[in-house]
Tab-separated table of C-alpha atoms in Angstrom:
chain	number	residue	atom	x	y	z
A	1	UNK	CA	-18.044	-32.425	38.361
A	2	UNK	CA	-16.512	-32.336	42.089
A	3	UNK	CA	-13.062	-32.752	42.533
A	4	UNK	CA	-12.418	-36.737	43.318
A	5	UNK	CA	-15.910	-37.681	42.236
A	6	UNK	CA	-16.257	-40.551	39.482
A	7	UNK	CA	-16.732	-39.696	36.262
A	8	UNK	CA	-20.755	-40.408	35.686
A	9	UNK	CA	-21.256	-42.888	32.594
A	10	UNK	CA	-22.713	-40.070	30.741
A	11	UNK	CA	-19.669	-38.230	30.479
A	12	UNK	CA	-18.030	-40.898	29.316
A	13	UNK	CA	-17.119	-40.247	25.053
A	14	UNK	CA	-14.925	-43.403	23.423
A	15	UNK	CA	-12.143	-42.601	21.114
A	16	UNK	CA	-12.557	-41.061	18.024
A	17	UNK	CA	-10.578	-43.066	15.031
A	18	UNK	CA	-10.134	-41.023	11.714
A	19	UNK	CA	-9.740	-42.526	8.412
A	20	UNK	CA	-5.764	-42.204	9.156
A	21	UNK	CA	-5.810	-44.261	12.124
A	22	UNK	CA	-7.743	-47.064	10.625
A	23	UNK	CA	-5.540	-47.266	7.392
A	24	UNK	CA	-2.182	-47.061	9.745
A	25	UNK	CA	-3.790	-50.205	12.303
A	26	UNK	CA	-4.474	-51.927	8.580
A	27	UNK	CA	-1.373	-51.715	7.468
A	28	UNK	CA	0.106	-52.898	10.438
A	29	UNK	CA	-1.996	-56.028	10.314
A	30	UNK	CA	-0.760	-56.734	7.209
A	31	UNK	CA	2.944	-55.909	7.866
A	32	UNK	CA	2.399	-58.857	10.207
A	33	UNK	CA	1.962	-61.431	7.823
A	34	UNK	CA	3.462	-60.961	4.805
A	35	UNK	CA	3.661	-64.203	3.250
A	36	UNK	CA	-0.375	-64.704	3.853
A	37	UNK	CA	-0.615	-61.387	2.478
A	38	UNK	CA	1.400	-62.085	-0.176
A	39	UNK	CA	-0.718	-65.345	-1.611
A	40	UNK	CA	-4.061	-63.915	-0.994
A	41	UNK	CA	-3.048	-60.379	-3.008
A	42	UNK	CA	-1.890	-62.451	-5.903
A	43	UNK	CA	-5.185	-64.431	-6.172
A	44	UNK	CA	-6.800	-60.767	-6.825
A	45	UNK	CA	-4.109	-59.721	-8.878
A	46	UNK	CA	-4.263	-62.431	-11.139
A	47	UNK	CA	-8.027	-62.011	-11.511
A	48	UNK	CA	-7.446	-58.295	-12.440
A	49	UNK	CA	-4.615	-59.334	-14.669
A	50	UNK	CA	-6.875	-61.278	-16.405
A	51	UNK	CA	-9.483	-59.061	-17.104
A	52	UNK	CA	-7.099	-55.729	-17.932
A	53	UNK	CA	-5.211	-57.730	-20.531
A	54	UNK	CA	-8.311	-59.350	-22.066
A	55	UNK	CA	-9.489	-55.837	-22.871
A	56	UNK	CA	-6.288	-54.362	-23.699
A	57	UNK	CA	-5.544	-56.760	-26.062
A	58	UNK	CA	-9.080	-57.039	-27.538
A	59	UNK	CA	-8.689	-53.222	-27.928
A	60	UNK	CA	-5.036	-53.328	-29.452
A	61	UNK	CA	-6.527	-55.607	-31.846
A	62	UNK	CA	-9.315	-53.156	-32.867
A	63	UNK	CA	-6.750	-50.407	-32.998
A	64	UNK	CA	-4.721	-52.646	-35.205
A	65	UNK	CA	-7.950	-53.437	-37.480
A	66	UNK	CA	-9.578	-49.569	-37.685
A	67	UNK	CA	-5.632	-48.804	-38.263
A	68	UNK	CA	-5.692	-51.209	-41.460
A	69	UNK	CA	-8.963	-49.883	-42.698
A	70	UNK	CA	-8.220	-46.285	-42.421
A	71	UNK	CA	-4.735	-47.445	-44.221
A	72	UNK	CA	-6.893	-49.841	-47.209
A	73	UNK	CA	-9.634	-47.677	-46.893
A	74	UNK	CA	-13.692	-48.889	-46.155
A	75	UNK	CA	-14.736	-48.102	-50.196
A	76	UNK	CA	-13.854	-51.054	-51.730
A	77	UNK	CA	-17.163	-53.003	-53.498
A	78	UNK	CA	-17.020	-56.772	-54.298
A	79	UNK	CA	-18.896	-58.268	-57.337
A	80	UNK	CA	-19.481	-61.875	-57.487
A	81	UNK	CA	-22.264	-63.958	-59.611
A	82	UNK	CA	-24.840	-65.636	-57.691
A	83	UNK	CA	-27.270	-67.903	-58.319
A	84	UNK	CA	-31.330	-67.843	-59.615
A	85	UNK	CA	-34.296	-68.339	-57.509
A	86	UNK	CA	-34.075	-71.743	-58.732
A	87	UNK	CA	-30.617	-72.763	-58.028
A	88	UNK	CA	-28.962	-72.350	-61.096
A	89	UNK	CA	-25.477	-71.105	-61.070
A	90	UNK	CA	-24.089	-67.837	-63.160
A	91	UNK	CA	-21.425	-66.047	-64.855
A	92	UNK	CA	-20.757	-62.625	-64.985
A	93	UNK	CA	-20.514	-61.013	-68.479
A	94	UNK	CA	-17.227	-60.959	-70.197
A	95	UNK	CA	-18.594	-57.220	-70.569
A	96	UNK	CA	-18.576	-56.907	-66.618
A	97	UNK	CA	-15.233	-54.266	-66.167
A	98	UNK	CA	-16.133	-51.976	-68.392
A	99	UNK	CA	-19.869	-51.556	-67.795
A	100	UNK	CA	-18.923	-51.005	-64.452
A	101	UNK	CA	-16.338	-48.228	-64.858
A	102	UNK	CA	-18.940	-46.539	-67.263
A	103	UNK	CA	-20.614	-46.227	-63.449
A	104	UNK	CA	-19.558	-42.000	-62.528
A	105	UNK	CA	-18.225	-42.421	-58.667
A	106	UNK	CA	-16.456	-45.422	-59.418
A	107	UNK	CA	-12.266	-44.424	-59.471
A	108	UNK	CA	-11.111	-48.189	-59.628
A	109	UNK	CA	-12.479	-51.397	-61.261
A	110	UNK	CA	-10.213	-54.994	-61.489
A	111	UNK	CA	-11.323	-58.498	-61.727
A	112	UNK	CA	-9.965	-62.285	-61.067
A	113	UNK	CA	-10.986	-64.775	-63.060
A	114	UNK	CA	-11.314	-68.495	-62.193
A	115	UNK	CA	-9.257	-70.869	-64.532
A	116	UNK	CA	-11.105	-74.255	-63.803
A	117	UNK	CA	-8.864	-76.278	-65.378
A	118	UNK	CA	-5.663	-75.535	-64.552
A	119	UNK	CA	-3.619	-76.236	-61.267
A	120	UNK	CA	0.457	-75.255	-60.713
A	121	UNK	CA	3.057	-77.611	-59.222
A	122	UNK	CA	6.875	-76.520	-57.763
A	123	UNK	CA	7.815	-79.147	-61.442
A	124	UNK	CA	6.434	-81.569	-63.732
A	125	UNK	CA	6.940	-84.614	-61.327
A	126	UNK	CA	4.343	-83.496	-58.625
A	127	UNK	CA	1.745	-85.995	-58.528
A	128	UNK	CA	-1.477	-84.791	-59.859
A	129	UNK	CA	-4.125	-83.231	-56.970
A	130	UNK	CA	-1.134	-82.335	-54.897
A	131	UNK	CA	-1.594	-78.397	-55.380
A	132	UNK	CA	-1.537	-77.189	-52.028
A	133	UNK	CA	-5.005	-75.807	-52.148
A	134	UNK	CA	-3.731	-73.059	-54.598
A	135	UNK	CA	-6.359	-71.699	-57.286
A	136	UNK	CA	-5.180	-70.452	-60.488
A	137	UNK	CA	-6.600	-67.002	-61.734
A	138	UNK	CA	-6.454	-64.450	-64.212
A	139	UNK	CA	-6.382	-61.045	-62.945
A	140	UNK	CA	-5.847	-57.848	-64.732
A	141	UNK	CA	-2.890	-55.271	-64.171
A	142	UNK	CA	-5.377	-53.086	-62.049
A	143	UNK	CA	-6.238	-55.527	-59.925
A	144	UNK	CA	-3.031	-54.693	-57.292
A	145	UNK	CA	-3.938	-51.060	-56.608
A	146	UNK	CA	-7.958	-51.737	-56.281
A	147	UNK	CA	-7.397	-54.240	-53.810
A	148	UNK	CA	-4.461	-52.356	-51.770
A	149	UNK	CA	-2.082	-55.321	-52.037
A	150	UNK	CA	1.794	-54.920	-52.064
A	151	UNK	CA	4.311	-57.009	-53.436
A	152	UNK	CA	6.774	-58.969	-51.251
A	153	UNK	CA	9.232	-59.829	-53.560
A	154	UNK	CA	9.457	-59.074	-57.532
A	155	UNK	CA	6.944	-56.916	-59.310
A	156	UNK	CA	3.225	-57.121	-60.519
A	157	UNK	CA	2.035	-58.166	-64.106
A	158	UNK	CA	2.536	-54.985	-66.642
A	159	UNK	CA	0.979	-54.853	-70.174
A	160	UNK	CA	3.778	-56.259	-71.646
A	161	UNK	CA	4.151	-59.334	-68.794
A	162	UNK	CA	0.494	-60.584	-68.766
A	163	UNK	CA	0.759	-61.572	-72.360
A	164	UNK	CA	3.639	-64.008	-71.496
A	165	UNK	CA	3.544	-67.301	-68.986
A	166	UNK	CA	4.767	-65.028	-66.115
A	167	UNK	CA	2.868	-65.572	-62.763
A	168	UNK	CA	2.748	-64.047	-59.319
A	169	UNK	CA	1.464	-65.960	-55.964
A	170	UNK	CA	-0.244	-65.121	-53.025
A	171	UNK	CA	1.339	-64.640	-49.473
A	172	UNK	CA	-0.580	-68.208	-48.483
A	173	UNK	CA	0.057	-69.543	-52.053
A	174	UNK	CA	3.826	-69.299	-52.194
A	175	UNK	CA	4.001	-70.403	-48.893
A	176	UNK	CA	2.494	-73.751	-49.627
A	177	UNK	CA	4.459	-74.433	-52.625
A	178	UNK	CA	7.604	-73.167	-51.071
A	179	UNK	CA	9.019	-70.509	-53.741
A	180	UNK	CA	10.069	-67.261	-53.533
A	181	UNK	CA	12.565	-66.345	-55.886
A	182	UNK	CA	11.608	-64.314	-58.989
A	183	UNK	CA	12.574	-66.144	-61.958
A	184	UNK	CA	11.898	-70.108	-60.825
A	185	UNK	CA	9.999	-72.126	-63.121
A	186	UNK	CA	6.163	-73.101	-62.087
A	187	UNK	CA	4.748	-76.270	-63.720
A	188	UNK	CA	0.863	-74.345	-64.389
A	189	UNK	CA	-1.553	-75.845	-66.278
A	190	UNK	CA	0.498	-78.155	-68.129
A	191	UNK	CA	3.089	-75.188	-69.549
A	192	UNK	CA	6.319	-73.694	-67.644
A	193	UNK	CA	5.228	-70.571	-66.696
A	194	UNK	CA	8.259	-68.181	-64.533
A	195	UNK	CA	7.659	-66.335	-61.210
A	196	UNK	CA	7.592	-62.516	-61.162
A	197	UNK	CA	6.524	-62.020	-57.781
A	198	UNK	CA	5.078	-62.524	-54.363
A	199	UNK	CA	2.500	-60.266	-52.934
A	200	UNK	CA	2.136	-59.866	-49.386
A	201	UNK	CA	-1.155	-60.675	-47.355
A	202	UNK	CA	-4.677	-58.805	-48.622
A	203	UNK	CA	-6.517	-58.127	-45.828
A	204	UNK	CA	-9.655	-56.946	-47.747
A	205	UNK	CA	-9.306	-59.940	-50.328
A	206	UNK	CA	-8.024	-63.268	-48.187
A	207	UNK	CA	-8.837	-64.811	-51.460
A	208	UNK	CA	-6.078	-63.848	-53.488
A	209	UNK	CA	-3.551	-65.070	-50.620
A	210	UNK	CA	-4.031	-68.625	-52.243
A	211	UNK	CA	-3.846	-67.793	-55.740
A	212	UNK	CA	-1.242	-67.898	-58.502
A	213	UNK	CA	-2.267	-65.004	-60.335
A	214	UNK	CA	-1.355	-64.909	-64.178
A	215	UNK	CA	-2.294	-61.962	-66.968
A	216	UNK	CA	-5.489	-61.549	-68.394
A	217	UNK	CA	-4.548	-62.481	-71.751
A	218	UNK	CA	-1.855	-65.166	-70.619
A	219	UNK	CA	-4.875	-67.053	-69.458
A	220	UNK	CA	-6.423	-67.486	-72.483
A	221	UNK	CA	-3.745	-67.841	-74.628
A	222	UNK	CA	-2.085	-70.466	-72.464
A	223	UNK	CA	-4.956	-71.776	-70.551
A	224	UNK	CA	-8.112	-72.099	-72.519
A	225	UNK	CA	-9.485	-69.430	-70.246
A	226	UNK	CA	-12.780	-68.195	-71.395
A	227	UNK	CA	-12.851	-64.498	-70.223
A	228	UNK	CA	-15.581	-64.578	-67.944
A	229	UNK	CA	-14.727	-62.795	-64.129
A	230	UNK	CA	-15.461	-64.129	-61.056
A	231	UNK	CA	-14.910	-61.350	-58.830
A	232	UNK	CA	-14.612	-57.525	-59.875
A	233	UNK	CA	-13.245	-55.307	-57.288
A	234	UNK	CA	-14.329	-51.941	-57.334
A	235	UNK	CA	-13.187	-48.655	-55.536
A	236	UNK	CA	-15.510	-46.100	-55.315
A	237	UNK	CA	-15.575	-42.426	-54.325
A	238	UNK	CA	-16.062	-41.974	-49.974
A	239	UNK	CA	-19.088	-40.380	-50.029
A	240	UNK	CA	-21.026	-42.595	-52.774
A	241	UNK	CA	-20.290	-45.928	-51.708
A	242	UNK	CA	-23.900	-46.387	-51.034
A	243	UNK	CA	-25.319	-44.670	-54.201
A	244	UNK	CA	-22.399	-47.204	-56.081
A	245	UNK	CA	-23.789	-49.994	-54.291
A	246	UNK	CA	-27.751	-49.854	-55.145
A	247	UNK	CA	-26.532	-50.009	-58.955
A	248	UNK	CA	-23.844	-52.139	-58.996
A	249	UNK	CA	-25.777	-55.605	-59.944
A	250	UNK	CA	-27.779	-54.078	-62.350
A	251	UNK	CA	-24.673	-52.664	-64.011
A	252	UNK	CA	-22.916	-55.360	-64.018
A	253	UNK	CA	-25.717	-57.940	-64.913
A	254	UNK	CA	-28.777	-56.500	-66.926
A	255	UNK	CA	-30.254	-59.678	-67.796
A	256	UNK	CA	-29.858	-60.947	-64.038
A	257	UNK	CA	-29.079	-58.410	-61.656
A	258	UNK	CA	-30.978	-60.209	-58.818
A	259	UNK	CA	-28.306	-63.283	-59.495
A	260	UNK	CA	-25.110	-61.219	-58.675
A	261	UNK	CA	-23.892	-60.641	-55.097
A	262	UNK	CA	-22.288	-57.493	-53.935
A	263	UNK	CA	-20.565	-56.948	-50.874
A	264	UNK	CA	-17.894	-55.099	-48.680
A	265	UNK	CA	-14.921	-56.711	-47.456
A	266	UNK	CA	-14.704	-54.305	-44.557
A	267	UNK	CA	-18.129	-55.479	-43.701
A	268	UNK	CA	-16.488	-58.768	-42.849
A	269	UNK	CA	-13.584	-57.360	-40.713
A	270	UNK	CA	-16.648	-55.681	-38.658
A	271	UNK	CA	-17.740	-59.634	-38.584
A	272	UNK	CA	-14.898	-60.959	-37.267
A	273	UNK	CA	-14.645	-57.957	-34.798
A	274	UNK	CA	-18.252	-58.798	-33.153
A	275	UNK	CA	-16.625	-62.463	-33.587
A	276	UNK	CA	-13.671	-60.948	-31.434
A	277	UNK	CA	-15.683	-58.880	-28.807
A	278	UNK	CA	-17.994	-62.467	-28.207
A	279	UNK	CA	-14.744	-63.915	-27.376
A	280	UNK	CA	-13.444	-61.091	-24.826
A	281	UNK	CA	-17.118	-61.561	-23.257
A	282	UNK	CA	-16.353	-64.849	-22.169
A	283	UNK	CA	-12.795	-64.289	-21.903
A	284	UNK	CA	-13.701	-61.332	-19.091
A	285	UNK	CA	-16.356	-64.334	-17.496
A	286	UNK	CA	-13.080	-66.398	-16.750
A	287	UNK	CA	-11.086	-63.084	-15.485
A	288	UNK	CA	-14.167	-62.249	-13.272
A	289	UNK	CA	-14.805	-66.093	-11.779
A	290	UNK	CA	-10.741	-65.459	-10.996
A	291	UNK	CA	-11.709	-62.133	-9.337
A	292	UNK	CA	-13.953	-64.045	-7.321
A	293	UNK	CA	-11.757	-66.917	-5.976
A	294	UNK	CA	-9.167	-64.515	-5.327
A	295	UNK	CA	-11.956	-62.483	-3.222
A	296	UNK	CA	-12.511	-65.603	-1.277
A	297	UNK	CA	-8.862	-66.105	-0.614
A	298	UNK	CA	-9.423	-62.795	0.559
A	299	UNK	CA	-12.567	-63.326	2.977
A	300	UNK	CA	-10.947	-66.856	4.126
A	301	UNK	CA	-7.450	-64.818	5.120
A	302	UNK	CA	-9.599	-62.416	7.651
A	303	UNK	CA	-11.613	-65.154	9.027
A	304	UNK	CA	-8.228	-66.873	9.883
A	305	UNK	CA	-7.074	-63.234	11.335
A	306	UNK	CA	-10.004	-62.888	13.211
A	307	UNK	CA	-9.150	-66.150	15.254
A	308	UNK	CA	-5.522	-65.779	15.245
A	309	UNK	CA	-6.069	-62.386	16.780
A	310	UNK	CA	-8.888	-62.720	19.280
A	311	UNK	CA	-6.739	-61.735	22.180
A	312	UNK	CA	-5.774	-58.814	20.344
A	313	UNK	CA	-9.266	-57.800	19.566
A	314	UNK	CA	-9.836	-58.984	23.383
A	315	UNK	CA	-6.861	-56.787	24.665
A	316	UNK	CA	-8.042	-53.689	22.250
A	317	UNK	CA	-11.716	-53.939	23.618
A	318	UNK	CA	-10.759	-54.000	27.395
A	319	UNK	CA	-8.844	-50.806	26.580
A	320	UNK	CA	-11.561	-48.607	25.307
A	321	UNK	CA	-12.098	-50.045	21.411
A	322	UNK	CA	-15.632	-49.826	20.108
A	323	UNK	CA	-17.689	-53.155	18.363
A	324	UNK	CA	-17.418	-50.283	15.622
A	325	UNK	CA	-13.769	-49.473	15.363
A	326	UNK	CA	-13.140	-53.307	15.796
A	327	UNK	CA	-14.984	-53.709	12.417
A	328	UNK	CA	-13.334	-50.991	10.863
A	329	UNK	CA	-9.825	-52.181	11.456
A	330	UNK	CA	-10.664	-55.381	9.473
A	331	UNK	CA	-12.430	-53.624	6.787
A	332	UNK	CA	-9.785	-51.590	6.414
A	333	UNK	CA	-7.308	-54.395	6.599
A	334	UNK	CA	-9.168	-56.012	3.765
A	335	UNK	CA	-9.505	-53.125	1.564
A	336	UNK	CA	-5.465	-52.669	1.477
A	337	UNK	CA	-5.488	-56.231	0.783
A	338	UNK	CA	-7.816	-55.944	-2.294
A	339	UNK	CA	-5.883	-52.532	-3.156
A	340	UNK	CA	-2.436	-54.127	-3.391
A	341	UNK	CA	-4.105	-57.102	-5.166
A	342	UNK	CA	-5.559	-54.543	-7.578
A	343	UNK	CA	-3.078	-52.594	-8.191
A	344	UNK	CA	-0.238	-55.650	-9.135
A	345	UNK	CA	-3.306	-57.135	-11.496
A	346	UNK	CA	-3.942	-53.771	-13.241
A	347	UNK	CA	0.383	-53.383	-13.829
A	348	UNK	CA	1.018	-57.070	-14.815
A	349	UNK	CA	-2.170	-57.003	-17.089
A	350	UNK	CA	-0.895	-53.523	-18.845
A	351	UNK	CA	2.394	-55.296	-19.124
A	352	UNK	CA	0.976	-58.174	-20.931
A	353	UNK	CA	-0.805	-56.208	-23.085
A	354	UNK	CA	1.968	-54.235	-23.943
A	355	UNK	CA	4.363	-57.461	-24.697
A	356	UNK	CA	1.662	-58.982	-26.685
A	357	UNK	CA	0.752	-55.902	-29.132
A	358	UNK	CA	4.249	-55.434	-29.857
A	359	UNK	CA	5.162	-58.896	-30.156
A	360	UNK	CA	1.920	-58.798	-33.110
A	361	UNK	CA	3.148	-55.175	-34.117
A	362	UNK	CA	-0.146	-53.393	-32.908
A	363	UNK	CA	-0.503	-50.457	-30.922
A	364	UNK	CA	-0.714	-50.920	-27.128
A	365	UNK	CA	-3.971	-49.514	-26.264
A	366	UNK	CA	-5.450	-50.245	-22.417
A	367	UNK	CA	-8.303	-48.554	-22.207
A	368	UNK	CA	-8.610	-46.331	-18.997
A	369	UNK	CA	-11.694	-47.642	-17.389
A	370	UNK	CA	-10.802	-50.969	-17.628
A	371	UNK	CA	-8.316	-50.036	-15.159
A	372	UNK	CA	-9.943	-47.796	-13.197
A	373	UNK	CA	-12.899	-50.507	-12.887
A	374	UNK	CA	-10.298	-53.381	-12.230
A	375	UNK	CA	-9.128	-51.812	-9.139
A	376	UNK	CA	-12.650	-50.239	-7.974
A	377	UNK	CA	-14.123	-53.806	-8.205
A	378	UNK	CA	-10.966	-55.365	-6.141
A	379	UNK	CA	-11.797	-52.714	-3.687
A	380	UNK	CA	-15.701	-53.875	-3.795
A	381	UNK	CA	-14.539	-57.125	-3.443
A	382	UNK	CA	-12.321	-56.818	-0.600
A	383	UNK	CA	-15.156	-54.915	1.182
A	384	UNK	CA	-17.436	-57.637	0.998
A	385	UNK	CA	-14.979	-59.961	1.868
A	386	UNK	CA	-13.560	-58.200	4.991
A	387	UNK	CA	-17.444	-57.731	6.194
A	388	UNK	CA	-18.331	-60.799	7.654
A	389	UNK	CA	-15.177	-61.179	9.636
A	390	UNK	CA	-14.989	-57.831	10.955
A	391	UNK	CA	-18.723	-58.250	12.240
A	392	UNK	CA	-17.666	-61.311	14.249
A	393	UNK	CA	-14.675	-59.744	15.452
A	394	UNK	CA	-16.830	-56.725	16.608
A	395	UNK	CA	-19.323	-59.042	18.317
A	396	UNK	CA	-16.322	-60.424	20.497
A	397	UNK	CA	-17.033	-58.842	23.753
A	398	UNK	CA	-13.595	-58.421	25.973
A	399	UNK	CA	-14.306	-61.648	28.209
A	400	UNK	CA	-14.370	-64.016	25.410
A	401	UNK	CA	-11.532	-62.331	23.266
A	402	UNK	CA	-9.370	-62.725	25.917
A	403	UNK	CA	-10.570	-66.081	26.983
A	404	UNK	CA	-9.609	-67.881	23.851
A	405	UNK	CA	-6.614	-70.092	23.707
């Protein structure tokens, strides 16, 4: 080129903006308006919230229940009677227990038996029907270890106790009648039977929570009970559980093994798991329909920008600024919008997490993708959002930028 001639239009190269340069002309759109900046981040951080504390908690709580099982252990068999193809209600054998225990694998076998007619009161005055909901049974002195219960307060029935009127209640149970103390006098089918002890909750047998649980041979002596169990609990060895399983009706009703019902508590906590995971489905829906009005919030502040700043964008264009690097200053505006958003969602929903497993006493567990996709989808999300703004801010040319009012 000649000395003094014009530049030709070919020569002519716009400026070259690196990733830098946008996020430092983002930032200082943002610096600009805090208190806009401010609302619209915590409409995205409350949707992020929302979904990182709906999975951390649903996963604390699995924590907490694989952390009971390995604790109870998964081994545990429950035998119940059934009924016949045409309706008719059974009994187990009186014969049951020790059939059962004759089976090689099995380590542990205890039973409950239902005592139909008898009910406990806190005294004699308590109107009749007024029980609480609490079911009398007679249970054997193995029943505690087969089951893994604990007691609260007191001790368990011993071979000398469960031939006297001695009785101990379930968590639930003494609850509802209101007695704790070892030694108080229980109004039970009719006799004065005395409190020995309290057990705490049973995870893998909710049923004896709201029981008052007397001996074996208390409950016939005392209660006309006719011997017959309603449940046997069995332990079995790890690795057999199955082979224990297939046999277990036959053993412990020849005459009607098709009429007896074997199951596995744990099986149940796996229930109410799946039961759990529905519910953190449509928990997450809610989180994500949050995520998406705090995206809008997010769209609607750069649309507003866009307008507010026109003779800006006007100013910026006149000087050299691409359609291109017009749209990438708003993009880039947005995205640090989402991030912050993001990034307050994915601490306040660990915190809640964290507050609400150790309020319940589980372990805090946050799994690391659901924070890792909490802020990647903010960051989607403000992407989208900034998009349509930045295009019509790129389409301003410098005439009508400036023009605006």
């Amino acid at each position: 080129m000649r000395p003094g001639a014009a530049p030709s239009r070919g020569t002519l190269r716009p400026a070259r903006l690196r990733a830098a340069d946008f996020l430092r002309l983002g930032g200082t759109g943002l610096r600009t308006r805090p208190l806009r900046v401010f609302l619209s981040a915590l409409g995205i951080a409350i949707g992020v919230a929302a979904m990182v504390a709906v999975v951390g908690i649903s996963s604390s709580s699995r924590a907490e229940v694989d952390r009971r099982l390995d604790a109870l252990g998964t081994n545990m068999l429950r035998v119940a009677p059934g009924r016949t193809p045409d309706g008719t209600a059974t009994r187990l054998p009186q014969e049951a227990v020790p059939m059962i225990r004759r089976i090689g694998p099995v380590a542990q076998v205890a039973a409950t038996g239902e005592v139909r007619d008898a009910a406990v009161y806190r005294n004699e005055h308590i109107p009749v029907g007024r029980t609480g909901s609490v079911e009398v049974a007679a249970a054997g002195v193995g029943l505690l270890p087969a089951i893994g219960g604990e007691v609260r307060i007191g001790r368990w029935l011993t071979e000398a106790t469960q031939e006297y009127p001695a009785v101990v209640l379930g968590a639930q149970a003494a609850r509802r009648l209101d007695v704790y103390t070892p030694g108080t006098r229980l109004w039970l089918g009719g006799k004065w039977f005395s409190l020995v002890g309290v057990l705490e909750p049973v995870p893998l047998a909710p049923e004896i929570d709201g029981s008052a649980l007397v001996g074996w041979r208390a409950a016939r002596t005392y209660l006309g009970f006719d011997g017959h169990p309603s449940t046997v609990y069995v332990r079995a060895r790890d690795d057999r559980v199955g082979q224990v399983r297939a046999v277990l009706a036959a053993t412990a009703n020849p005459e009607k093994p098709n009429a007896v019902l074997v199951s596995r508590p744990s099986d149940a906590l796996a229930a109410r798991e799946a039961t759990e995971s529905t519910l953190t489905g449509l928990l997450l829906g809610l989180g994500s329909v949050a995520l998406l009005v705090g995206g809008v919030g997010v769209g609607n502040t750069m649309v507003i920008s866009v307008l507010e700043r026109r003779p800006e964008i006007g100013l910026r264009r006149a000087l050299g600024a691409t359609s291109g690097q017009i749209r990438g200053q708003f993009v880039s505006e947005s995205l640090l919008l989402s991030a912050l958003g993001g990034l307050g969602g994915t601490v306040l929903g660990t915190a809640i997490t964290a507050v609400f497993a150790s309020v319940r006493g589980w372990p805090t567990q946050v799994p690391v993708w659901a924070t890792a996709a909490g802020v990647a989808v903010t960051l989607l999300i403000g992407a989208l959002a900034g998009l349509y703004p930045a295009v019509r801010a790129g389409r301003l040319t410098p005439t009508e930028a400036l023009a605006a009012p």
